[in-house]
């Protein structure tokens, strides 16, 4: 679910992602936290190529999380390009106890902070983090993706 490029200052290079709840949650229950858990699970599985259901639970920053594989004390060294702030957010979203999951205000604050301070300079020597690198990624894997 990809929106168009532009329209938002922070999306001048990368399209707006549009997340859906796959029909599994509702706003009446725990909508946002459940959605954050499911999106984080997909991100974890795409990063590690391992199902979240097989992930070992570890204590991290005062809570138990299923994100062991990406943590510094787990196999985090296998994922050197994973932003530490994103790693910590994923770990919290994948906490065993749903009471430890971040609420919408926390998710928004973390995203806004990243937009404000995470420029290419935050990732020295990584051309893929420049505006041109991101444009190339979007062009190759999103806009011109092979659909055959």
C-alpha positions as protocol buffer text, in pm:
chain_id: "A"
residue {
  index: 1
  type: UNK
  ca { x: 0 y: 0 z: 0 }
}
residue {
  index: 2
  type: UNK
  ca { x: 199 y: 290 z: -133 }
}
residue {
  index: 3
  type: UNK
  ca { x: 83 y: 647 z: -177 }
}
residue {
  index: 4
  type: UNK
  ca { x: 230 y: 904 z: -410 }
}
residue {
  index: 5
  type: UNK
  ca { x: 560 y: 1088 z: -371 }
}
residue {
  index: 6
  type: UNK
  ca { x: 523 y: 1446 z: -251 }
}
residue {
  index: 7
  type: UNK
  ca { x: 251 y: 1630 z: -69 }
}
residue {
  index: 8
  type: UNK
  ca { x: 437 y: 1610 z: 262 }
}
residue {
  index: 9
  type: UNK
  ca { x: 777 y: 1763 z: 335 }
}
residue {
  index: 10
  type: UNK
  ca { x: 913 y: 1435 z: 469 }
}
residue {
  index: 11
  type: UNK
  ca { x: 777 y: 1243 z: 169 }
}
residue {
  index: 12
  type: UNK
  ca { x: 938 y: 1448 z: -106 }
}
residue {
  index: 13
  type: UNK
  ca { x: 1158 y: 1146 z: -187 }
}
residue {
  index: 14
  type: UNK
  ca { x: 978 y: 837 z: -58 }
}
residue {
  index: 15
  type: UNK
  ca { x: 608 y: 757 z: -111 }
}
residue {
  index: 16
  type: UNK
  ca { x: 374 y: 765 z: 186 }
}
residue {
  index: 17
  type: UNK
  ca { x: 323 y: 410 z: 321 }
}
residue {
  index: 18
  type: UNK
  ca { x: -41 y: 324 z: 376 }
}
residue {
  index: 19
  type: UNK
  ca { x: -94 y: 57 z: 635 }
}
residue {
  index: 20
  type: UNK
  ca { x: -406 y: -151 z: 669 }
}
residue {
  index: 21
  type: UNK
  ca { x: -513 y: -374 z: 953 }
}
residue {
  index: 22
  type: UNK
  ca { x: -576 y: -684 z: 739 }
}
residue {
  index: 23
  type: UNK
  ca { x: -926 y: -699 z: 891 }
}
residue {
  index: 24
  type: UNK
  ca { x: -787 y: -845 z: 1211 }
}
residue {
  index: 25
  type: UNK
  ca { x: -835 y: -555 z: 1452 }
}
residue {
  index: 26
  type: UNK
  ca { x: -1083 y: -283 z: 1522 }
}
residue {
  index: 27
  type: UNK
  ca { x: -1066 y: 67 z: 1658 }
}
residue {
  index: 28
  type: UNK
  ca { x: -1310 y: -34 z: 1931 }
}
residue {
  index: 29
  type: UNK
  ca { x: -1065 y: -281 z: 2086 }
}
residue {
  index: 30
  type: UNK
  ca { x: -691 y: -220 z: 2077 }
}
residue {
  index: 31
  type: UNK
  ca { x: -670 y: -106 z: 1712 }
}
residue {
  index: 32
  type: UNK
  ca { x: -355 y: 105 z: 1708 }
}
residue {
  index: 33
  type: UNK
  ca { x: -142 y: -116 z: 1937 }
}
residue {
  index: 34
  type: UNK
  ca { x: -254 y: -433 z: 1755 }
}
residue {
  index: 35
  type: UNK
  ca { x: -178 y: -273 z: 1421 }
}
residue {
  index: 36
  type: UNK
  ca { x: 164 y: -158 z: 1545 }
}
residue {
  index: 37
  type: UNK
  ca { x: 236 y: -514 z: 1664 }
}
residue {
  index: 38
  type: UNK
  ca { x: 136 y: -661 z: 1328 }
}
residue {
  index: 39
  type: UNK
  ca { x: 334 y: -405 z: 1125 }
}
residue {
  index: 40
  type: UNK
  ca { x: 636 y: -456 z: 1352 }
}
residue {
  index: 41
  type: UNK
  ca { x: 603 y: -832 z: 1309 }
}
residue {
  index: 42
  type: UNK
  ca { x: 612 y: -791 z: 931 }
}
residue {
  index: 43
  type: UNK
  ca { x: 913 y: -558 z: 955 }
}
residue {
  index: 44
  type: UNK
  ca { x: 1092 y: -804 z: 1186 }
}
residue {
  index: 45
  type: UNK
  ca { x: 1018 y: -1098 z: 956 }
}
residue {
  index: 46
  type: UNK
  ca { x: 1130 y: -905 z: 647 }
}
residue {
  index: 47
  type: UNK
  ca { x: 1453 y: -805 z: 822 }
}
residue {
  index: 48
  type: UNK
  ca { x: 1541 y: -1144 z: 972 }
}
residue {
  index: 49
  type: UNK
  ca { x: 1366 y: -1376 z: 727 }
}
residue {
  index: 50
  type: UNK
  ca { x: 1235 y: -1561 z: 1033 }
}
residue {
  index: 51
  type: UNK
  ca { x: 874 y: -1594 z: 1152 }
}
residue {
  index: 52
  type: UNK
  ca { x: 804 y: -1394 z: 1466 }
}
residue {
  index: 53
  type: UNK
  ca { x: 635 y: -1701 z: 1614 }
}
residue {
  index: 54
  type: UNK
  ca { x: 970 y: -1880 z: 1640 }
}
residue {
  index: 55
  type: UNK
  ca { x: 1147 y: -1587 z: 1800 }
}
residue {
  index: 56
  type: UNK
  ca { x: 1297 y: -1630 z: 2144 }
}
residue {
  index: 57
  type: UNK
  ca { x: 1176 y: -1392 z: 2417 }
}
residue {
  index: 58
  type: UNK
  ca { x: 1440 y: -1176 z: 2587 }
}
residue {
  index: 59
  type: UNK
  ca { x: 1437 y: -912 z: 2858 }
}
residue {
  index: 60
  type: UNK
  ca { x: 1528 y: -576 z: 2705 }
}
residue {
  index: 61
  type: UNK
  ca { x: 1503 y: -225 z: 2852 }
}
residue {
  index: 62
  type: UNK
  ca { x: 1273 y: -346 z: 3132 }
}
residue {
  index: 63
  type: UNK
  ca { x: 1027 y: -558 z: 2933 }
}
residue {
  index: 64
  type: UNK
  ca { x: 1014 y: -897 z: 2764 }
}
residue {
  index: 65
  type: UNK
  ca { x: 1027 y: -884 z: 2383 }
}
residue {
  index: 66
  type: UNK
  ca { x: 1014 y: -1123 z: 2089 }
}
residue {
  index: 67
  type: UNK
  ca { x: 1272 y: -909 z: 1903 }
}
residue {
  index: 68
  type: UNK
  ca { x: 1572 y: -1105 z: 2035 }
}
residue {
  index: 69
  type: UNK
  ca { x: 1719 y: -1167 z: 1689 }
}
residue {
  index: 70
  type: UNK
  ca { x: 1774 y: -797 z: 1617 }
}
residue {
  index: 71
  type: UNK
  ca { x: 1892 y: -692 z: 1964 }
}
residue {
  index: 72
  type: UNK
  ca { x: 2256 y: -619 z: 2049 }
}
residue {
  index: 73
  type: UNK
  ca { x: 2268 y: -916 z: 2290 }
}
residue {
  index: 74
  type: UNK
  ca { x: 2091 y: -1142 z: 2038 }
}
residue {
  index: 75
  type: UNK
  ca { x: 2215 y: -1156 z: 1681 }
}
residue {
  index: 76
  type: UNK
  ca { x: 2196 y: -782 z: 1626 }
}
residue {
  index: 77
  type: UNK
  ca { x: 2543 y: -779 z: 1472 }
}
residue {
  index: 78
  type: UNK
  ca { x: 2388 y: -954 z: 1171 }
}
residue {
  index: 79
  type: UNK
  ca { x: 2187 y: -638 z: 1103 }
}
residue {
  index: 80
  type: UNK
  ca { x: 2441 y: -353 z: 1115 }
}
residue {
  index: 81
  type: UNK
  ca { x: 2231 y: -129 z: 890 }
}
residue {
  index: 82
  type: UNK
  ca { x: 1926 y: -147 z: 1118 }
}
residue {
  index: 83
  type: UNK
  ca { x: 1883 y: 195 z: 1277 }
}
residue {
  index: 84
  type: UNK
  ca { x: 1917 y: 165 z: 1658 }
}
residue {
  index: 85
  type: UNK
  ca { x: 1609 y: 382 z: 1720 }
}
residue {
  index: 86
  type: UNK
  ca { x: 1402 y: 169 z: 1483 }
}
residue {
  index: 87
  type: UNK
  ca { x: 1539 y: -146 z: 1648 }
}
residue {
  index: 88
  type: UNK
  ca { x: 1432 y: -20 z: 1991 }
}
residue {
  index: 89
  type: UNK
  ca { x: 1086 y: 76 z: 1864 }
}
residue {
  index: 90
  type: UNK
  ca { x: 1040 y: -265 z: 1701 }
}
residue {
  index: 91
  type: UNK
  ca { x: 1149 y: -432 z: 2024 }
}
residue {
  index: 92
  type: UNK
  ca { x: 888 y: -238 z: 2219 }
}
residue {
  index: 93
  type: UNK
  ca { x: 614 y: -304 z: 1962 }
}
residue {
  index: 94
  type: UNK
  ca { x: 703 y: -675 z: 1986 }
}
residue {
  index: 95
  type: UNK
  ca { x: 687 y: -686 z: 2366 }
}
residue {
  index: 96
  type: UNK
  ca { x: 534 y: -1003 z: 2505 }
}
residue {
  index: 97
  type: UNK
  ca { x: 292 y: -811 z: 2727 }
}
residue {
  index: 98
  type: UNK
  ca { x: 61 y: -584 z: 2528 }
}
residue {
  index: 99
  type: UNK
  ca { x: 67 y: -338 z: 2821 }
}
residue {
  index: 100
  type: UNK
  ca { x: 427 y: -260 z: 2715 }
}
residue {
  index: 101
  type: UNK
  ca { x: 334 y: -178 z: 2355 }
}
residue {
  index: 102
  type: UNK
  ca { x: 371 y: 191 z: 2264 }
}
residue {
  index: 103
  type: UNK
  ca { x: 59 y: 398 z: 2213 }
}
residue {
  index: 104
  type: UNK
  ca { x: -6 y: 618 z: 1911 }
}
residue {
  index: 105
  type: UNK
  ca { x: 149 y: 926 z: 2077 }
}
residue {
  index: 106
  type: UNK
  ca { x: 479 y: 740 z: 2128 }
}
residue {
  index: 107
  type: UNK
  ca { x: 480 y: 607 z: 1772 }
}
residue {
  index: 108
  type: UNK
  ca { x: 415 y: 955 z: 1636 }
}
residue {
  index: 109
  type: UNK
  ca { x: 689 y: 1112 z: 1852 }
}
residue {
  index: 110
  type: UNK
  ca { x: 948 y: 854 z: 1742 }
}
residue {
  index: 111
  type: UNK
  ca { x: 854 y: 900 z: 1375 }
}
residue {
  index: 112
  type: UNK
  ca { x: 863 y: 1280 z: 1398 }
}
residue {
  index: 113
  type: UNK
  ca { x: 1198 y: 1273 z: 1578 }
}
residue {
  index: 114
  type: UNK
  ca { x: 1343 y: 1049 z: 1306 }
}
residue {
  index: 115
  type: UNK
  ca { x: 1218 y: 1281 z: 1031 }
}
residue {
  index: 116
  type: UNK
  ca { x: 1374 y: 1580 z: 1210 }
}
residue {
  index: 117
  type: UNK
  ca { x: 1716 y: 1437 z: 1292 }
}
residue {
  index: 118
  type: UNK
  ca { x: 1783 y: 1133 z: 1073 }
}
residue {
  index: 119
  type: UNK
  ca { x: 1946 y: 1277 z: 764 }
}
residue {
  index: 120
  type: UNK
  ca { x: 2209 y: 1113 z: 544 }
}
residue {
  index: 121
  type: UNK
  ca { x: 2468 y: 1262 z: 782 }
}
residue {
  index: 122
  type: UNK
  ca { x: 2340 y: 1027 z: 1054 }
}
residue {
  index: 123
  type: UNK
  ca { x: 2460 y: 735 z: 835 }
}
residue {
  index: 124
  type: UNK
  ca { x: 2813 y: 824 z: 717 }
}
residue {
  index: 125
  type: UNK
  ca { x: 2943 y: 622 z: 425 }
}
residue {
  index: 126
  type: UNK
  ca { x: 2602 y: 480 z: 336 }
}
residue {
  index: 127
  type: UNK
  ca { x: 2501 y: 608 z: -7 }
}
residue {
  index: 128
  type: UNK
  ca { x: 2165 y: 431 z: 18 }
}
residue {
  index: 129
  type: UNK
  ca { x: 2063 y: 678 z: 290 }
}
residue {
  index: 130
  type: UNK
  ca { x: 2107 y: 985 z: 69 }
}
residue {
  index: 131
  type: UNK
  ca { x: 1810 y: 1139 z: -111 }
}
residue {
  index: 132
  type: UNK
  ca { x: 1942 y: 1004 z: -442 }
}
residue {
  index: 133
  type: UNK
  ca { x: 1993 y: 659 z: -290 }
}
residue {
  index: 134
  type: UNK
  ca { x: 1637 y: 658 z: -158 }
}
residue {
  index: 135
  type: UNK
  ca { x: 1502 y: 775 z: -495 }
}
residue {
  index: 136
  type: UNK
  ca { x: 1685 y: 488 z: -666 }
}
residue {
  index: 137
  type: UNK
  ca { x: 1548 y: 238 z: -416 }
}
residue {
  index: 138
  type: UNK
  ca { x: 1191 y: 362 z: -463 }
}
residue {
  index: 139
  type: UNK
  ca { x: 1229 y: 370 z: -840 }
}
residue {
  index: 140
  type: UNK
  ca { x: 1374 y: 18 z: -864 }
}
residue {
  index: 141
  type: UNK
  ca { x: 1176 y: -171 z: -602 }
}
residue {
  index: 142
  type: UNK
  ca { x: 847 y: 19 z: -580 }
}
residue {
  index: 143
  type: UNK
  ca { x: 768 y: 226 z: -888 }
}
residue {
  index: 144
  type: UNK
  ca { x: 939 y: 3 z: -1149 }
}
residue {
  index: 145
  type: UNK
  ca { x: 904 y: -327 z: -964 }
}
residue {
  index: 146
  type: UNK
  ca { x: 885 y: -642 z: -1175 }
}
residue {
  index: 147
  type: UNK
  ca { x: 526 y: -763 z: -1145 }
}
residue {
  index: 148
  type: UNK
  ca { x: 564 y: -1074 z: -1358 }
}
